[in-house]
Each structure stands twice: as structure tokens, then as C-alpha cells.
Amino acid sequence: MPRLILLILLELFGLVAMVRAETPAEKGLAIAREADRRDTGFHDYSARLSMLLRNRHGEESRREMHSKVLEVENDGDKTLIVFDSPRDVKGTALLSFTHKDRPDDQ
């Protein structure tokens, strides 16, 4: 008898879980909202980066750069990336302003 009760409880639990299941669209929206929530409040950061470029022949070249990011309240972020090496790209910079409600500026 206890085994029968356990099986009934497990089946009921399974039905409850199915009722609470999200559609793929609902799950995707929940993930996007959570990612947006977590992407605020960092204020600013800076980083040193290294990029390794490899062509189809296996030849490699390396780019060194640094970046600074500033969070803008009620909008997107301001990002500055400056290449430090090699010499042919040294000083090249990309300034990007992301926006929540309009296209980004670069």
C-alpha cells in the first residue's frame, strides 16, 4: 500500500510540474530579462586584452589592446578599445556607445 501511495504522489508531482512548464518563448524571455537585470550595476571596468589572429595557413599575428567601459544609467555603455601593438595598428581606437532604445553609435 505505501508503494501505491508513493506512485500516486509521484504522478501528481509530475502533473504539477507539467502545468508549470514554460514554453520555449517564455523561457527565452525569462533568460533575456535575467541577463538584462544582471548587466546593470557594474559601473565601470578596464581590461588588458590579447587577440591571436590565425589565417587558414596557420600563420599567426597577435594584437595587444586595452579597453575601458563606463556604464551609463538608463542607457547602454560607453566602450573605448585602443590597440597597443603591433606598430602598424598602435593607437587605433574604437569608441562605441550602446543604447537601449536606438541604434548604437561608433
Coordinates of C-alpha atoms in Angstrom, one line a residue:
M1 CA 0.0 0.0 0.0
P2 CA 2.7 2.6 0.8
R3 CA 4.3 1.8 -2.6
L4 CA 1.0 2.7 -4.3
I5 CA 0.7 5.9 -2.4
L6 CA 4.3 6.8 -3.4
L7 CA 3.5 6.1 -7.1
I8 CA 0.3 8.3 -6.9
L9 CA 2.3 11.1 -5.3
L10 CA 5.0 10.9 -7.9
E11 CA 2.4 11.0 -10.7
L12 CA 0.7 14.0 -9.1
F13 CA 4.0 15.8 -8.8
G14 CA 4.7 15.1 -12.5
L15 CA 1.4 16.6 -13.4
V16 CA 2.0 19.7 -11.4
A17 CA 5.5 20.1 -12.9
M18 CA 3.9 19.8 -16.4
V19 CA 1.4 22.6 -15.6
R20 CA 4.2 24.9 -14.5
A21 CA 6.4 24.2 -17.6
E22 CA 7.3 27.2 -19.7
T23 CA 7.0 27.3 -23.5
P24 CA 10.4 27.9 -25.3
A25 CA 9.4 31.5 -25.9
E26 CA 8.6 32.1 -22.2
K27 CA 11.8 30.5 -21.1
G28 CA 13.8 32.6 -23.6
L29 CA 12.1 35.8 -22.4
A30 CA 12.9 34.9 -18.8
I31 CA 16.5 34.3 -19.7
A32 CA 16.8 37.6 -21.6
R33 CA 15.2 39.5 -18.7
E34 CA 17.5 37.9 -16.2
A35 CA 20.6 38.7 -18.4
D36 CA 19.4 42.4 -18.7
R37 CA 18.9 42.5 -14.9
R38 CA 22.4 41.2 -14.2
D39 CA 24.0 43.5 -16.8
T40 CA 23.4 46.6 -14.6
G41 CA 25.3 48.0 -11.6
F42 CA 28.9 47.2 -12.6
H43 CA 29.6 51.0 -13.1
D44 CA 32.9 50.7 -15.0
Y45 CA 35.9 48.4 -15.6
S46 CA 39.1 48.3 -17.6
A47 CA 41.0 45.4 -19.1
R48 CA 44.1 44.5 -21.0
L49 CA 43.4 42.1 -23.9
S50 CA 45.4 40.0 -26.3
M51 CA 43.9 38.8 -29.6
L52 CA 45.5 36.0 -31.6
L53 CA 44.7 36.0 -35.3
R54 CA 45.3 32.9 -37.3
N55 CA 44.8 32.5 -41.1
R56 CA 43.9 29.4 -42.9
H57 CA 47.6 28.6 -43.5
G58 CA 48.2 28.6 -39.7
E59 CA 50.1 31.9 -39.7
E60 CA 49.6 33.9 -36.5
S61 CA 49.7 37.5 -35.6
R62 CA 48.9 39.0 -32.2
R63 CA 47.2 42.2 -31.2
E64 CA 47.5 43.7 -27.8
M65 CA 45.0 46.3 -26.6
H66 CA 43.3 47.8 -23.6
S67 CA 39.7 48.7 -23.0
K68 CA 37.6 50.9 -20.7
V69 CA 33.9 50.6 -20.2
L70 CA 31.6 53.0 -18.5
E71 CA 28.0 52.1 -17.6
V72 CA 25.5 54.9 -18.4
E73 CA 22.5 55.0 -16.2
N74 CA 19.2 54.4 -18.1
D75 CA 21.0 53.8 -21.4
G76 CA 23.8 51.5 -22.7
D77 CA 27.5 51.5 -22.1
K78 CA 30.4 53.6 -23.4
T79 CA 33.4 51.5 -24.5
L80 CA 36.8 52.6 -25.7
I81 CA 39.2 50.0 -27.1
V82 CA 42.8 51.1 -28.0
F83 CA 45.3 48.9 -29.8
D84 CA 48.8 49.0 -28.2
S85 CA 50.7 46.7 -30.6
P86 CA 51.8 45.8 -33.2
R87 CA 53.2 49.1 -34.5
D88 CA 51.0 49.2 -37.7
V89 CA 47.8 49.4 -35.6
K90 CA 49.2 51.0 -32.4
G91 CA 46.9 54.0 -31.4
T92 CA 44.0 52.8 -33.5
A93 CA 40.9 53.1 -31.3
L94 CA 37.2 52.2 -31.4
L95 CA 34.7 54.2 -29.4
S96 CA 31.3 52.7 -29.1
F97 CA 28.1 54.0 -27.3
T98 CA 25.5 51.3 -26.9
H99 CA 21.9 52.4 -26.4
K100 CA 18.8 50.6 -25.1
D101 CA 16.3 52.2 -27.4
R102 CA 18.1 53.2 -30.6
P103 CA 21.0 52.0 -32.8
D104 CA 24.5 52.1 -31.2
D105 CA 27.0 54.8 -32.1
Q106 CA 30.6 54.0 -33.2

